[in-house]
Tab-separated table of C-alpha atoms in Angstrom:
chain	number	residue	atom	x	y	z
A	1	MET	CA	19.538	-21.713	-32.476
A	2	ARG	CA	17.917	-23.813	-29.838
A	3	LEU	CA	16.087	-20.993	-27.987
A	4	GLY	CA	14.468	-19.878	-31.397
A	5	MET	CA	13.479	-23.392	-31.794
A	6	PHE	CA	11.820	-23.462	-28.618
A	7	PHE	CA	9.922	-20.361	-29.306
A	8	ARG	CA	8.695	-21.702	-32.576
A	9	GLU	CA	7.583	-24.845	-30.886
A	10	ALA	CA	5.785	-22.888	-28.219
A	11	LEU	CA	3.907	-20.801	-30.946
A	12	ARG	CA	3.123	-23.851	-32.828
A	13	SER	CA	1.603	-25.556	-29.660
A	14	ILE	CA	-0.390	-22.177	-29.037
A	15	ARG	CA	-1.804	-22.340	-32.582
A	16	ALA	CA	-2.484	-26.204	-32.459
A	17	ASN	CA	-4.299	-25.917	-29.037
A	18	ALA	CA	-5.877	-22.398	-29.440
A	19	ALA	CA	-8.833	-23.110	-27.084
A	20	ILE	CA	-6.423	-24.301	-24.412
A	21	SER	CA	-4.067	-21.214	-24.996
A	22	VAL	CA	-7.066	-18.895	-25.143
A	23	ALA	CA	-8.166	-20.486	-21.827
A	24	ALA	CA	-4.846	-19.656	-20.226
A	25	THR	CA	-4.603	-16.279	-21.586
A	26	VAL	CA	-8.027	-15.402	-20.283
A	27	THR	CA	-7.037	-16.773	-16.907
A	28	ALA	CA	-3.786	-14.422	-16.868
A	29	LEU	CA	-6.009	-11.699	-18.095
A	30	ILE	CA	-8.536	-11.992	-15.283
A	31	ALA	CA	-5.846	-12.385	-12.609
A	32	VAL	CA	-3.667	-9.552	-13.636
A	33	PHE	CA	-6.597	-7.275	-14.082
A	34	ILE	CA	-7.922	-7.883	-10.660
A	35	LEU	CA	-4.325	-7.477	-9.383
A	36	GLY	CA	-4.112	-4.246	-11.314
A	37	ALA	CA	-7.295	-2.883	-10.036
A	38	PHE	CA	-6.421	-3.949	-6.304
A	39	ILE	CA	-2.732	-2.655	-6.022
A	40	PRO	CA	-3.547	1.094	-6.745
A	41	SER	CA	-6.765	0.937	-4.601
A	42	PHE	CA	-4.983	-0.791	-1.702
A	43	MET	CA	-2.260	1.818	-2.020
A	44	TYR	CA	-4.569	4.813	-2.177
A	45	VAL	CA	-6.531	3.771	0.902
A	46	ARG	CA	-3.283	3.152	2.750
A	47	SER	CA	-2.069	6.590	1.765
A	48	ALA	CA	-5.264	8.204	2.867
A	49	VAL	CA	-4.962	6.385	6.241
A	50	ASP	CA	-1.118	7.291	6.494
A	51	ALA	CA	-2.010	10.932	5.895
A	52	GLN	CA	-4.657	11.115	8.590
A	53	THR	CA	-2.447	9.248	11.051
A	54	ALA	CA	0.366	11.940	10.304
A	55	LYS	CA	-1.941	14.540	11.499
A	56	VAL	CA	-1.988	12.953	14.947
A	57	ASP	CA	-0.135	15.280	17.559
A	58	VAL	CA	-0.016	15.683	21.494
A	59	ASP	CA	-0.666	19.132	23.062
A	60	VAL	CA	1.085	19.366	26.521
A	61	TYR	CA	-0.536	22.469	28.124
A	62	ILE	CA	1.830	24.182	30.771
A	63	ALA	CA	0.210	25.624	34.084
A	64	ASP	CA	0.428	29.552	34.366
A	65	THR	CA	1.893	28.783	37.804
A	66	ALA	CA	4.877	26.574	36.389
A	67	THR	CA	8.135	27.954	37.041
A	68	VAL	CA	10.820	28.634	34.399
A	69	PRO	CA	13.063	25.601	35.654
A	70	GLN	CA	9.780	23.426	35.574
A	71	VAL	CA	9.181	24.342	31.983
A	72	ASN	CA	12.691	23.775	31.009
A	73	ALA	CA	12.800	20.471	32.522
A	74	LEU	CA	9.734	19.514	30.673
A	75	ARG	CA	11.161	20.779	27.512
A	76	GLU	CA	14.322	18.666	28.136
A	77	LYS	CA	12.031	15.658	28.695
A	78	LEU	CA	10.481	16.072	25.249
A	79	ASP	CA	13.721	16.633	23.626
A	80	GLY	CA	14.864	13.319	25.055
A	81	LEU	CA	11.781	11.602	23.294
A	82	ARG	CA	12.976	13.318	20.039
A	83	THR	CA	16.402	12.169	20.523
A	84	ASP	CA	15.446	8.367	21.036
A	85	GLY	CA	13.079	8.829	17.840
A	86	THR	CA	9.852	8.962	19.621
A	87	VAL	CA	9.075	12.456	18.671
A	88	ALA	CA	9.623	14.201	15.335
A	89	ALA	CA	9.094	17.729	16.542
A	90	VAL	CA	8.397	19.774	19.651
A	91	THR	CA	7.039	23.474	19.243
A	92	TYR	CA	6.596	25.730	21.999
A	93	VAL	CA	3.419	27.881	21.795
A	94	SER	CA	3.279	30.874	24.088
A	95	LYS	CA	0.176	32.096	25.656
A	96	ASP	CA	0.179	35.233	23.333
A	97	ASP	CA	0.652	32.755	20.215
A	98	ALA	CA	-2.275	30.603	21.332
A	99	LEU	CA	-4.406	33.707	21.577
A	100	ARG	CA	-3.491	34.897	18.055
A	101	ILE	CA	-4.196	31.573	16.767
A	102	MET	CA	-7.513	31.430	18.414
A	103	LYS	CA	-8.338	34.840	16.967
A	104	GLU	CA	-7.315	33.545	13.544
A	105	ARG	CA	-9.687	30.706	13.735
A	106	LEU	CA	-12.789	32.743	14.998
A	107	ARG	CA	-15.086	34.258	12.781
A	108	ASP	CA	-15.516	37.265	15.159
A	109	PRO	CA	-12.286	37.527	16.841
A	110	SER	CA	-13.230	40.793	18.652
A	111	VAL	CA	-15.194	38.858	21.025
A	112	LEU	CA	-11.855	37.902	22.610
A	113	ASP	CA	-10.946	41.482	23.181
A	114	GLU	CA	-13.586	41.774	25.835
A	115	LEU	CA	-11.738	39.312	28.152
A	116	PRO	CA	-9.938	40.972	31.091
A	117	SER	CA	-6.950	38.605	30.428
A	118	ASN	CA	-5.617	35.880	28.226
A	119	PRO	CA	-7.224	32.615	29.572
A	120	LEU	CA	-5.246	30.311	27.154
A	121	PRO	CA	-2.186	28.489	28.564
A	122	ALA	CA	0.991	28.028	26.887
A	123	LYS	CA	1.850	24.775	25.398
A	124	PHE	CA	4.210	22.253	23.913
A	125	ASN	CA	2.954	21.017	20.514
A	126	VAL	CA	4.534	17.587	20.238
A	127	LYS	CA	4.391	15.644	16.886
A	128	PRO	CA	5.099	11.917	17.222
A	129	THR	CA	7.122	10.077	14.601
A	130	GLU	CA	4.301	7.329	14.607
A	131	ALA	CA	0.831	7.682	15.591
A	132	GLU	CA	1.310	4.844	18.202
A	133	ASN	CA	4.068	6.731	19.970
A	134	ALA	CA	1.450	9.296	21.198
A	135	ASP	CA	0.664	6.907	24.328
A	136	VAL	CA	4.547	6.834	25.046
A	137	ILE	CA	4.577	10.570	25.138
A	138	VAL	CA	1.523	10.912	27.426
A	139	ALA	CA	3.108	8.294	29.728
A	140	ALA	CA	6.397	10.292	29.929
A	141	VAL	CA	5.011	13.443	30.886
A	142	LYS	CA	1.631	12.739	32.527
A	143	ASP	CA	3.001	13.403	36.021
A	144	ASP	CA	5.243	16.434	35.211
A	145	PRO	CA	4.629	19.137	37.911
A	146	ALA	CA	4.641	21.951	34.938
A	147	LEU	CA	1.486	20.491	33.622
A	148	ASP	CA	-1.779	22.586	33.652
A	149	PRO	CA	-4.066	20.902	35.905
A	150	THR	CA	-7.238	21.672	33.809
A	151	GLU	CA	-6.040	21.116	30.314
A	152	GLY	CA	-3.183	18.810	30.944
A	153	ILE	CA	-2.433	16.571	27.908
A	154	VAL	CA	-4.890	16.730	24.794
A	155	TYR	CA	-4.648	14.357	21.972
A	156	PRO	CA	-7.257	12.504	19.740
A	157	GLU	CA	-6.973	9.187	21.512
A	158	THR	CA	-9.997	7.716	19.997
A	159	THR	CA	-9.043	8.985	16.640
A	160	ALA	CA	-5.635	7.789	16.875
A	161	ASP	CA	-6.545	4.214	17.883
A	162	ARG	CA	-9.078	3.964	15.209
A	163	LEU	CA	-6.699	5.070	12.579
A	164	LEU	CA	-3.953	2.538	13.599
A	165	THR	CA	-6.428	-0.151	13.651
A	166	ALA	CA	-7.575	0.855	9.938
A	167	ALA	CA	-3.947	0.922	8.939
A	168	LYS	CA	-3.110	-2.546	10.278
A	169	PHE	CA	-6.425	-4.092	8.881
A	170	VAL	CA	-5.635	-2.395	5.324
A	171	GLN	CA	-2.182	-3.599	5.397
A	172	TRP	CA	-3.007	-7.338	6.318
A	173	ALA	CA	-6.013	-7.505	4.245
A	174	GLY	CA	-4.036	-6.394	1.220
A	175	PHE	CA	-1.211	-8.892	1.898
A	176	ILE	CA	-3.652	-11.712	2.187
A	177	LEU	CA	-5.804	-10.841	-0.688
A	178	ILE	CA	-2.853	-10.305	-3.207
A	179	GLY	CA	-1.373	-13.670	-1.664
A	180	ILE	CA	-4.835	-15.343	-2.717
A	181	LEU	CA	-5.131	-13.784	-5.992
A	182	LEU	CA	-1.607	-14.896	-6.843
A	183	LEU	CA	-2.138	-18.505	-5.806
A	184	ALA	CA	-5.499	-18.735	-7.701
A	185	ALA	CA	-3.852	-17.356	-10.812
A	186	VAL	CA	-0.901	-19.894	-10.680
A	187	LEU	CA	-3.123	-22.837	-10.161
A	188	LEU	CA	-5.665	-21.689	-12.861
A	189	ILE	CA	-2.773	-21.213	-15.524
A	190	GLY	CA	-1.051	-24.424	-14.242
A	191	ASN	CA	-4.390	-26.226	-15.039
A	192	THR	CA	-4.627	-24.881	-18.288
A	193	ILE	CA	-1.075	-25.798	-19.092
A	194	ARG	CA	-1.881	-29.341	-17.848
A	195	LEU	CA	-4.559	-29.576	-20.353
A	196	SER	CA	-1.848	-28.700	-22.985
A	197	ILE	CA	0.516	-31.184	-21.687
A	198	PHE	CA	-2.280	-33.853	-21.790
A	199	ALA	CA	-3.063	-33.114	-25.429
A	200	ARG	CA	0.645	-33.479	-26.422
A	201	ARG	CA	1.412	-36.559	-24.221
A	202	ARG	CA	2.193	-38.766	-27.231
A	203	GLU	CA	4.662	-36.126	-28.444
A	204	VAL	CA	6.211	-35.850	-25.065
A	205	GLU	CA	6.581	-39.718	-24.831
A	206	VAL	CA	8.353	-39.846	-28.294
A	207	MET	CA	10.824	-37.075	-26.966
A	208	ARG	CA	11.595	-39.271	-23.982
A	209	LEU	CA	12.063	-42.363	-26.004
A	210	VAL	CA	14.782	-40.640	-28.522
A	211	GLY	CA	16.685	-39.324	-25.544
A	212	ALA	CA	15.469	-35.666	-25.151
A	213	THR	CA	16.824	-34.160	-21.879
A	214	ASN	CA	14.372	-32.860	-19.259
A	215	TRP	CA	14.874	-29.174	-20.166
A	216	PHE	CA	14.370	-29.935	-23.597
A	217	ILE	CA	10.872	-30.999	-22.943
A	218	ARG	CA	10.317	-28.327	-20.517
A	219	TRP	CA	11.241	-25.121	-22.376
A	220	PRO	CA	8.412	-25.182	-25.026
A	221	PHE	CA	5.725	-25.390	-22.228
A	222	MET	CA	7.481	-22.802	-20.007
A	223	ILE	CA	7.614	-20.332	-22.952
A	224	GLU	CA	4.055	-21.102	-23.763
A	225	GLY	CA	2.923	-20.192	-20.425
A	226	VAL	CA	4.828	-17.094	-20.342
A	227	ILE	CA	3.502	-16.019	-23.677
A	228	CYS	CA	0.016	-16.484	-22.479
A	229	GLY	CA	0.893	-14.797	-19.411
A	230	LEU	CA	2.341	-11.822	-21.161
A	231	VAL	CA	-0.563	-11.512	-23.771
A	232	GLY	CA	-3.231	-11.724	-20.797
A	233	ALA	CA	-1.239	-8.938	-18.894
A	234	VAL	CA	-0.992	-6.682	-21.705
A	235	VAL	CA	-4.711	-6.769	-22.563
A	236	ALA	CA	-5.471	-6.417	-18.835
A	237	VAL	CA	-3.240	-3.163	-18.925
A	238	ALA	CA	-5.047	-1.887	-21.943
A	239	MET	CA	-8.298	-2.451	-20.063
A	240	LEU	CA	-7.131	-0.789	-16.944
A	241	TRP	CA	-5.940	2.248	-18.910
A	242	GLY	CA	-9.209	2.879	-20.514
A	243	ILE	CA	-11.107	2.628	-17.154
A	244	LYS	CA	-8.347	4.898	-15.606
A	245	VAL	CA	-8.783	7.510	-18.266
A	246	GLY	CA	-12.503	7.202	-18.644
A	247	VAL	CA	-13.453	6.823	-15.147
A	248	VAL	CA	-10.914	6.825	-12.324
A	249	ASP	CA	-9.111	10.104	-13.302
A	250	ALA	CA	-12.239	12.124	-12.848
A	251	TRP	CA	-13.146	10.545	-9.637
A	252	ALA	CA	-9.604	10.809	-8.094
A	253	ALA	CA	-9.452	14.434	-9.022
A	254	GLY	CA	-12.667	15.153	-7.018
A	255	ALA	CA	-11.449	12.980	-3.982
A	256	ASP	CA	-8.012	14.369	-4.078
A	257	SER	CA	-9.622	17.878	-3.938
A	258	ALA	CA	-11.742	16.951	-0.868
A	259	LEU	CA	-8.859	15.334	0.930
A	260	THR	CA	-6.544	18.383	0.220
A	261	LYS	CA	-9.058	20.800	1.885
A	262	THR	CA	-8.468	18.577	5.164
A	263	GLY	CA	-4.650	18.504	4.556
A	264	SER	CA	-4.581	14.896	3.839
A	265	ALA	CA	-4.143	14.490	0.060
A	266	ALA	CA	-3.553	10.614	-0.794
A	267	GLY	CA	-1.535	9.024	-3.488
A	268	THR	CA	-1.176	5.700	-5.516
A	269	ILE	CA	1.270	4.003	-7.670
A	270	ALA	CA	2.157	5.699	-10.963
A	271	PHE	CA	0.534	3.764	-13.953
A	272	PRO	CA	3.830	3.500	-15.902
A	273	LEU	CA	5.145	1.454	-12.818
A	274	LEU	CA	2.181	-0.407	-12.322
A	275	THR	CA	2.161	-1.547	-16.059
A	276	LEU	CA	5.812	-3.050	-15.304
A	277	VAL	CA	4.645	-4.667	-12.205
A	278	LEU	CA	1.573	-6.184	-14.055
A	279	VAL	CA	3.471	-7.338	-17.081
A	280	GLY	CA	6.055	-8.927	-14.869
A	281	ALA	CA	3.511	-10.475	-12.964
A	282	GLY	CA	1.769	-12.025	-15.919
A	283	ALA	CA	4.991	-13.438	-17.236
A	284	LEU	CA	5.993	-14.788	-13.861
A	285	LEU	CA	2.418	-16.342	-13.331
A	286	GLY	CA	2.818	-18.017	-16.812
A	287	ALA	CA	6.368	-19.351	-15.898
A	288	VAL	CA	5.480	-20.592	-12.267
A	289	GLY	CA	2.226	-22.114	-13.283
A	290	SER	CA	3.876	-23.864	-15.983
A	291	GLY	CA	6.926	-24.811	-13.988
A	292	ILE	CA	4.608	-26.326	-11.245
A	293	THR	CA	2.561	-28.295	-13.602
A	294	LEU	CA	5.391	-29.732	-15.443
A	295	ARG	CA	7.159	-30.876	-12.354
A	296	ARG	CA	3.800	-32.595	-11.036
A	297	PHE	CA	2.509	-34.035	-14.159
A	298	LEU	CA	5.608	-34.555	-16.527
A	299	LYS	CA	7.907	-36.032	-13.525
A	300	VAL	CA	10.801	-34.514	-15.352
């Protein structure tokens, strides 16, 4: 079978050019290892930022003098924002509920019993679908006559802006770094395959003279690149697994515990899925690196 012959030829080439093959494998190993360390780190940071961003909400305080029609009109306005997808949820918190929540948060709630009346205003707690929608909510209700003149609208504007900036930075930095890593790996693997081609240039010339097709010449080199990429990826995954079990799991447990206390547990990619991604990336890097090199230097 021709495919089996291509595999045997690729393995023969790997044995005959052991130093070059090791160089290609080590290149793939380094690239996949860095990629494998970066992907879960990037996803963990992004998950933590998203968890914090999801906590951003807007409190719309209602004046004690607001009439029932004014409060209902404000509610309808907020419900309209929920209909168009700006708002995820709207919760009404009465004056009594606000006082009860305050008592639950105080170490000594009895101090509130000395007050002659309930000083806390009622409010609508508004949860935006996205943190950036907080500004849209504020703009929609800032001039509403039902707003409390003292409290008005309260939301962590500075925190929201910082979280959104951090989320965008993490996203774009991740895409750029992954792109650089993949490009560098393709070029490095391609260069090692080029050395393999150069070492077998006489053999390639002979195959051309006897009428071998372009793909007949290409396949052994392509398979050689894929094998080097796969072996490098498997070794990288084994190293990452050892680091995960020995170091990362203990650290992540402590980090998740700290984040859980703030209601913001973060997550990342499952290792079995990461393994599939990295093994596939190793094979793809080997194939692409070989293909680019063959196209440029074999002219077939």
